[in-house]
Amino acid sequence: MVIRDNLNRHICAEMQRFIQANSDWLTIVRLPSYAPDLNPAEGIWSLLNRGVLANLAVCNLDHLIRVIKHGLKKIQYRPHLIDGCLAETGLLLKPP
């Protein structure tokens, strides 16, 4: 099973050839381009974009990595933010 959205790597010619060559056993599930109600990682990226990545001009890849790690660390110490991202999906960290 492949779960994909409209990311360019998911819809490129190479992926299309792979899907066609394996269509006898492969199931494709398409997601919308942005689906925070289906994927809690979208909520985390949204928090990063609003916080540390908004209007950011990076010097190089190492700088970008440091900024993202710092932003994720800040989110890690605010678990209510993570809970909010999960709540949008209906997922739970602990079974009921």
Short mmCIF file of N, CA, C and O in Angstrom, two decimals:
data_model
loop_
_atom_site.label_atom_id
_atom_site.label_comp_id
_atom_site.label_asym_id
_atom_site.label_seq_id
_atom_site.Cartn_x
_atom_site.Cartn_y
_atom_site.Cartn_z
N MET A 1 0.85 -1.17 0.00
CA MET A 1 0.00 0.00 0.00
C MET A 1 0.90 1.23 0.00
O MET A 1 1.88 1.29 0.72
N VAL A 2 0.54 2.19 -0.82
CA VAL A 2 1.22 3.48 -0.85
C VAL A 2 0.19 4.55 -0.52
O VAL A 2 -0.87 4.61 -1.14
N ILE A 3 0.50 5.34 0.49
CA ILE A 3 -0.36 6.47 0.85
C ILE A 3 0.37 7.71 0.37
O ILE A 3 1.51 7.95 0.76
N ARG A 4 -0.28 8.48 -0.50
CA ARG A 4 0.43 9.61 -1.09
C ARG A 4 -0.46 10.84 -1.18
O ARG A 4 -1.68 10.75 -1.20
N ASP A 5 0.21 11.97 -1.25
CA ASP A 5 -0.48 13.23 -1.51
C ASP A 5 0.06 13.76 -2.83
O ASP A 5 0.55 13.00 -3.65
N ASN A 6 -0.01 15.04 -3.04
CA ASN A 6 0.44 15.61 -4.32
C ASN A 6 1.89 16.09 -4.28
O ASN A 6 2.28 16.91 -5.10
N LEU A 7 2.67 15.60 -3.35
CA LEU A 7 4.09 15.92 -3.32
C LEU A 7 4.70 15.54 -4.66
O LEU A 7 4.38 14.48 -5.22
N ASN A 8 5.56 16.37 -5.19
CA ASN A 8 6.07 16.13 -6.54
C ASN A 8 6.73 14.76 -6.70
O ASN A 8 6.66 14.16 -7.75
N ARG A 9 7.36 14.24 -5.66
CA ARG A 9 7.95 12.90 -5.75
C ARG A 9 6.90 11.80 -5.82
O ARG A 9 7.17 10.71 -6.28
N HIS A 10 5.71 12.10 -5.35
CA HIS A 10 4.64 11.10 -5.37
C HIS A 10 3.93 11.03 -6.72
O HIS A 10 3.28 10.03 -7.01
N ILE A 11 4.04 12.07 -7.51
CA ILE A 11 3.31 12.09 -8.78
C ILE A 11 4.25 12.18 -9.99
O ILE A 11 3.80 12.38 -11.11
N CYS A 12 5.55 12.00 -9.78
CA CYS A 12 6.51 12.09 -10.88
C CYS A 12 6.37 10.87 -11.81
O CYS A 12 5.74 9.88 -11.48
N ALA A 13 7.00 10.97 -12.97
CA ALA A 13 6.91 9.91 -13.98
C ALA A 13 7.46 8.58 -13.46
O ALA A 13 6.91 7.52 -13.73
N GLU A 14 8.54 8.64 -12.70
CA GLU A 14 9.13 7.41 -12.16
C GLU A 14 8.15 6.69 -11.24
O GLU A 14 8.00 5.47 -11.30
N MET A 15 7.47 7.44 -10.38
CA MET A 15 6.48 6.85 -9.48
C MET A 15 5.31 6.28 -10.28
O MET A 15 4.81 5.20 -9.97
N GLN A 16 4.88 7.00 -11.30
CA GLN A 16 3.78 6.51 -12.13
C GLN A 16 4.14 5.19 -12.80
O GLN A 16 3.33 4.27 -12.86
N ARG A 17 5.39 5.09 -13.28
CA ARG A 17 5.84 3.82 -13.89
C ARG A 17 5.85 2.70 -12.85
O ARG A 17 5.43 1.58 -13.13
N PHE A 18 6.30 3.01 -11.63
CA PHE A 18 6.33 2.00 -10.58
C PHE A 18 4.92 1.52 -10.26
O PHE A 18 4.67 0.32 -10.13
N ILE A 19 4.00 2.46 -10.15
CA ILE A 19 2.60 2.10 -9.84
C ILE A 19 2.02 1.23 -10.94
O ILE A 19 1.38 0.21 -10.67
N GLN A 20 2.24 1.59 -12.19
CA GLN A 20 1.71 0.80 -13.30
C GLN A 20 2.33 -0.59 -13.35
O GLN A 20 1.64 -1.58 -13.62
N ALA A 21 3.63 -0.68 -13.08
CA ALA A 21 4.32 -1.97 -13.13
C ALA A 21 3.88 -2.90 -12.00
O ALA A 21 4.03 -4.12 -12.10
N ASN A 22 3.35 -2.34 -10.92
CA ASN A 22 2.99 -3.15 -9.76
C ASN A 22 1.50 -3.07 -9.42
O ASN A 22 1.10 -3.39 -8.30
N SER A 23 0.70 -2.68 -10.38
CA SER A 23 -0.73 -2.46 -10.12
C SER A 23 -1.48 -3.73 -9.74
O SER A 23 -2.56 -3.66 -9.16
N ASP A 24 -0.91 -4.91 -10.01
CA ASP A 24 -1.60 -6.15 -9.67
C ASP A 24 -1.65 -6.40 -8.16
O ASP A 24 -2.54 -7.09 -7.69
N TRP A 25 -0.73 -5.82 -7.41
CA TRP A 25 -0.72 -6.05 -5.96
C TRP A 25 -0.69 -4.75 -5.15
O TRP A 25 -0.93 -4.76 -3.95
N LEU A 26 -0.42 -3.63 -5.79
CA LEU A 26 -0.23 -2.36 -5.08
C LEU A 26 -1.54 -1.59 -4.97
O LEU A 26 -2.27 -1.44 -5.95
N THR A 27 -1.83 -1.11 -3.78
CA THR A 27 -3.00 -0.28 -3.54
C THR A 27 -2.52 1.15 -3.28
O THR A 27 -1.62 1.36 -2.47
N ILE A 28 -3.14 2.10 -3.95
CA ILE A 28 -2.80 3.51 -3.79
C ILE A 28 -3.92 4.21 -3.04
O ILE A 28 -5.08 4.08 -3.40
N VAL A 29 -3.55 4.94 -1.99
CA VAL A 29 -4.50 5.76 -1.25
C VAL A 29 -4.04 7.20 -1.41
O VAL A 29 -2.90 7.53 -1.05
N ARG A 30 -4.88 8.03 -1.96
CA ARG A 30 -4.52 9.43 -2.19
C ARG A 30 -5.06 10.30 -1.07
O ARG A 30 -6.23 10.22 -0.72
N LEU A 31 -4.19 11.13 -0.55
CA LEU A 31 -4.57 12.12 0.45
C LEU A 31 -4.58 13.50 -0.20
O LEU A 31 -3.88 13.73 -1.19
N PRO A 32 -5.32 14.42 0.37
CA PRO A 32 -5.22 15.79 -0.12
C PRO A 32 -3.81 16.33 0.13
O PRO A 32 -3.07 15.80 0.96
N SER A 33 -3.46 17.40 -0.54
CA SER A 33 -2.12 18.00 -0.38
C SER A 33 -1.84 18.38 1.06
O SER A 33 -0.74 18.21 1.56
N TYR A 34 -2.81 18.90 1.74
CA TYR A 34 -2.65 19.32 3.13
C TYR A 34 -3.83 18.77 3.90
O TYR A 34 -4.98 19.14 3.64
N ALA A 35 -3.56 17.85 4.82
CA ALA A 35 -4.66 17.19 5.53
C ALA A 35 -4.33 17.04 7.01
O ALA A 35 -4.02 15.94 7.48
N PRO A 36 -4.38 18.12 7.79
CA PRO A 36 -4.07 18.00 9.21
C PRO A 36 -5.04 17.11 9.97
O PRO A 36 -4.69 16.56 11.01
N ASP A 37 -6.25 16.93 9.43
CA ASP A 37 -7.22 16.06 10.10
C ASP A 37 -6.89 14.59 9.87
O ASP A 37 -7.45 13.73 10.54
N LEU A 38 -5.98 14.28 8.94
CA LEU A 38 -5.59 12.89 8.68
C LEU A 38 -4.16 12.60 9.11
O LEU A 38 -3.79 11.44 9.28
N ASN A 39 -3.34 13.62 9.28
CA ASN A 39 -1.92 13.43 9.55
C ASN A 39 -1.45 14.42 10.60
O ASN A 39 -1.30 15.61 10.32
N PRO A 40 -1.16 13.96 11.82
CA PRO A 40 -0.75 14.88 12.88
C PRO A 40 0.57 15.59 12.59
O PRO A 40 0.82 16.67 13.13
N ALA A 41 1.39 15.05 11.72
CA ALA A 41 2.65 15.72 11.38
C ALA A 41 2.39 17.06 10.69
O ALA A 41 3.19 17.99 10.81
N GLU A 42 1.26 17.18 9.99
CA GLU A 42 0.91 18.45 9.35
C GLU A 42 0.74 19.55 10.41
O GLU A 42 1.14 20.69 10.19
N GLY A 43 0.16 19.20 11.54
CA GLY A 43 0.00 20.17 12.62
C GLY A 43 1.32 20.62 13.20
O GLY A 43 1.52 21.80 13.50
N ILE A 44 2.26 19.68 13.32
CA ILE A 44 3.59 20.02 13.83
C ILE A 44 4.29 20.97 12.85
O ILE A 44 4.88 21.97 13.26
N TRP A 45 4.23 20.66 11.55
CA TRP A 45 4.83 21.55 10.55
C TRP A 45 4.17 22.92 10.58
O TRP A 45 4.85 23.94 10.42
N SER A 46 2.88 22.96 10.81
CA SER A 46 2.18 24.24 10.89
C SER A 46 2.70 25.05 12.08
O SER A 46 2.92 26.26 11.96
N LEU A 47 2.91 24.39 13.21
CA LEU A 47 3.46 25.08 14.37
C LEU A 47 4.85 25.62 14.08
O LEU A 47 5.19 26.74 14.45
N LEU A 48 5.67 24.81 13.42
CA LEU A 48 7.02 25.26 13.06
C LEU A 48 6.96 26.44 12.10
O LEU A 48 7.72 27.41 12.24
N ASN A 49 6.09 26.37 11.11
CA ASN A 49 5.98 27.45 10.13
C ASN A 49 5.56 28.75 10.78
O ASN A 49 6.08 29.81 10.45
N ARG A 50 4.62 28.68 11.72
CA ARG A 50 4.15 29.90 12.38
C ARG A 50 5.17 30.42 13.37
O ARG A 50 5.22 31.62 13.64
N GLY A 51 5.97 29.52 13.91
CA GLY A 51 6.93 29.92 14.94
C GLY A 51 8.28 30.30 14.37
O GLY A 51 8.53 31.46 14.04
N VAL A 52 9.13 29.31 14.21
CA VAL A 52 10.53 29.59 13.88
C VAL A 52 10.81 29.72 12.39
O VAL A 52 11.81 30.31 12.00
N LEU A 53 9.96 29.20 11.52
CA LEU A 53 10.26 29.21 10.09
C LEU A 53 9.66 30.38 9.34
O LEU A 53 10.06 30.68 8.22
N ALA A 54 8.69 31.06 9.95
CA ALA A 54 8.05 32.18 9.27
C ALA A 54 9.07 33.29 9.01
O ALA A 54 9.80 33.71 9.90
N ASN A 55 9.15 33.72 7.77
CA ASN A 55 10.04 34.80 7.37
C ASN A 55 11.51 34.54 7.69
O ASN A 55 12.27 35.45 7.96
N LEU A 56 11.91 33.29 7.64
CA LEU A 56 13.29 32.91 7.95
C LEU A 56 14.11 32.88 6.67
O LEU A 56 13.69 32.31 5.66
N ALA A 57 15.27 33.48 6.72
CA ALA A 57 16.24 33.38 5.63
C ALA A 57 17.45 32.63 6.18
O ALA A 57 18.12 33.12 7.08
N VAL A 58 17.68 31.45 5.68
CA VAL A 58 18.78 30.63 6.21
C VAL A 58 20.05 30.86 5.40
O VAL A 58 20.01 31.21 4.22
N CYS A 59 21.17 30.64 6.06
CA CYS A 59 22.48 30.80 5.41
C CYS A 59 22.87 29.56 4.63
O CYS A 59 23.47 29.65 3.58
N ASN A 60 22.51 28.40 5.18
CA ASN A 60 22.88 27.13 4.55
C ASN A 60 22.03 26.02 5.15
O ASN A 60 21.21 26.26 6.05
N LEU A 61 22.23 24.80 4.68
CA LEU A 61 21.44 23.67 5.15
C LEU A 61 21.65 23.41 6.64
O LEU A 61 20.70 23.11 7.36
N ASP A 62 22.87 23.54 7.13
CA ASP A 62 23.13 23.33 8.56
C ASP A 62 22.34 24.31 9.42
O ASP A 62 21.82 23.95 10.47
N HIS A 63 22.25 25.55 8.97
CA HIS A 63 21.48 26.55 9.70
C HIS A 63 20.01 26.16 9.76
O HIS A 63 19.36 26.22 10.81
N LEU A 64 19.45 25.72 8.62
CA LEU A 64 18.06 25.30 8.57
C LEU A 64 17.82 24.13 9.51
O LEU A 64 16.84 24.10 10.25
N ILE A 65 18.72 23.16 9.50
CA ILE A 65 18.58 21.99 10.39
C ILE A 65 18.59 22.42 11.85
O ILE A 65 17.77 21.96 12.65
N ARG A 66 19.50 23.33 12.22
CA ARG A 66 19.56 23.80 13.61
C ARG A 66 18.26 24.50 14.01
O ARG A 66 17.74 24.29 15.10
N VAL A 67 17.73 25.32 13.11
CA VAL A 67 16.49 26.05 13.41
C VAL A 67 15.32 25.08 13.59
O VAL A 67 14.53 25.21 14.53
N ILE A 68 15.22 24.09 12.70
CA ILE A 68 14.13 23.11 12.81
C ILE A 68 14.27 22.29 14.08
O ILE A 68 13.29 22.08 14.81
N LYS A 69 15.48 21.83 14.40
CA LYS A 69 15.68 21.05 15.64
C LYS A 69 15.32 21.88 16.86
O LYS A 69 14.69 21.37 17.80
N HIS A 70 15.71 23.14 16.86
CA HIS A 70 15.37 24.01 17.99
C HIS A 70 13.86 24.18 18.12
O HIS A 70 13.30 24.10 19.22
N GLY A 71 13.18 24.39 16.98
CA GLY A 71 11.73 24.52 17.00
C GLY A 71 11.04 23.26 17.48
O GLY A 71 10.09 23.32 18.26
N LEU A 72 11.51 22.10 17.02
CA LEU A 72 10.92 20.83 17.47
C LEU A 72 11.16 20.61 18.96
O LEU A 72 10.29 20.09 19.66
N LYS A 73 12.33 21.01 19.45
CA LYS A 73 12.63 20.87 20.88
C LYS A 73 11.67 21.73 21.70
O LYS A 73 11.17 21.31 22.74
N LYS A 74 11.38 22.95 21.22
CA LYS A 74 10.43 23.82 21.93
C LYS A 74 9.04 23.19 21.97
O LYS A 74 8.35 23.24 22.99
N ILE A 75 8.63 22.58 20.86
CA ILE A 75 7.33 21.91 20.82
C ILE A 75 7.32 20.70 21.74
O ILE A 75 6.33 20.44 22.43
N GLN A 76 8.43 19.98 21.80
CA GLN A 76 8.52 18.79 22.65
C GLN A 76 8.24 19.12 24.12
O GLN A 76 7.64 18.33 24.83
N TYR A 77 8.66 20.30 24.56
CA TYR A 77 8.45 20.68 25.95
C TYR A 77 7.11 21.37 26.19
O TYR A 77 6.85 21.88 27.27
N ARG A 78 6.25 21.36 25.17
CA ARG A 78 4.89 21.88 25.31
C ARG A 78 3.93 20.81 24.82
O ARG A 78 3.34 20.91 23.74
N PRO A 79 3.76 19.74 25.61
CA PRO A 79 2.99 18.58 25.14
C PRO A 79 1.54 18.91 24.77
O PRO A 79 0.94 18.20 23.97
N HIS A 80 0.98 19.97 25.32
CA HIS A 80 -0.39 20.32 24.94
C HIS A 80 -0.49 20.67 23.46
O HIS A 80 -1.53 20.46 22.84
N LEU A 81 0.61 21.17 22.87
CA LEU A 81 0.61 21.45 21.43
C LEU A 81 0.54 20.16 20.63
O LEU A 81 -0.19 20.05 19.65
N ILE A 82 1.30 19.17 21.06
CA ILE A 82 1.28 17.86 20.39
C ILE A 82 -0.08 17.21 20.56
O ILE A 82 -0.63 16.66 19.60
N ASP A 83 -0.63 17.31 21.76
CA ASP A 83 -1.97 16.76 21.99
C ASP A 83 -2.99 17.42 21.06
O ASP A 83 -3.89 16.76 20.54
N GLY A 84 -2.84 18.72 20.82
CA GLY A 84 -3.75 19.42 19.93
C GLY A 84 -3.64 18.91 18.49
O GLY A 84 -4.64 18.77 17.80
N CYS A 85 -2.41 18.63 18.06
CA CYS A 85 -2.22 18.09 16.70
C CYS A 85 -2.84 16.71 16.58
O CYS A 85 -3.42 16.37 15.55
N LEU A 86 -2.72 15.91 17.63
CA LEU A 86 -3.34 14.58 17.62
C LEU A 86 -4.85 14.68 17.70
O LEU A 86 -5.56 13.91 17.05
N ALA A 87 -5.35 15.62 18.48
CA ALA A 87 -6.80 15.76 18.66
C ALA A 87 -7.49 16.05 17.33
O ALA A 87 -8.61 15.59 17.09
N GLU A 88 -6.82 16.80 16.45
CA GLU A 88 -7.42 17.11 15.14
C GLU A 88 -7.67 15.85 14.33
O GLU A 88 -8.55 15.81 13.48
N THR A 89 -6.87 14.81 14.58
CA THR A 89 -6.98 13.56 13.81
C THR A 89 -7.90 12.55 14.48
O THR A 89 -8.28 11.57 13.87
N GLY A 90 -8.18 12.75 15.77
CA GLY A 90 -8.94 11.76 16.52
C GLY A 90 -8.07 10.66 17.09
O GLY A 90 -8.57 9.72 17.70
N LEU A 91 -6.74 10.77 16.90
CA LEU A 91 -5.82 9.77 17.44
C LEU A 91 -5.53 10.05 18.91
O LEU A 91 -5.62 11.18 19.36
N LEU A 92 -5.16 9.01 19.64
CA LEU A 92 -4.85 9.15 21.06
C LEU A 92 -3.47 8.54 21.33
O LEU A 92 -3.08 7.58 20.69
N LEU A 93 -2.74 9.14 22.30
CA LEU A 93 -1.48 8.55 22.70
C LEU A 93 -1.70 7.36 23.63
O LEU A 93 -0.91 6.43 23.63
N LYS A 94 -2.77 7.42 24.41
CA LYS A 94 -3.07 6.35 25.35
C LYS A 94 -4.41 5.71 24.96
O LYS A 94 -5.35 6.43 24.61
N PRO A 95 -4.50 4.41 25.04
CA PRO A 95 -5.80 3.79 24.74
C PRO A 95 -6.86 4.22 25.76
O PRO A 95 -6.54 4.49 26.91
N PRO A 96 -8.11 4.30 25.33
CA PRO A 96 -9.19 4.73 26.26
C PRO A 96 -9.40 3.72 27.36
O PRO A 96 -9.09 2.58 27.27
#
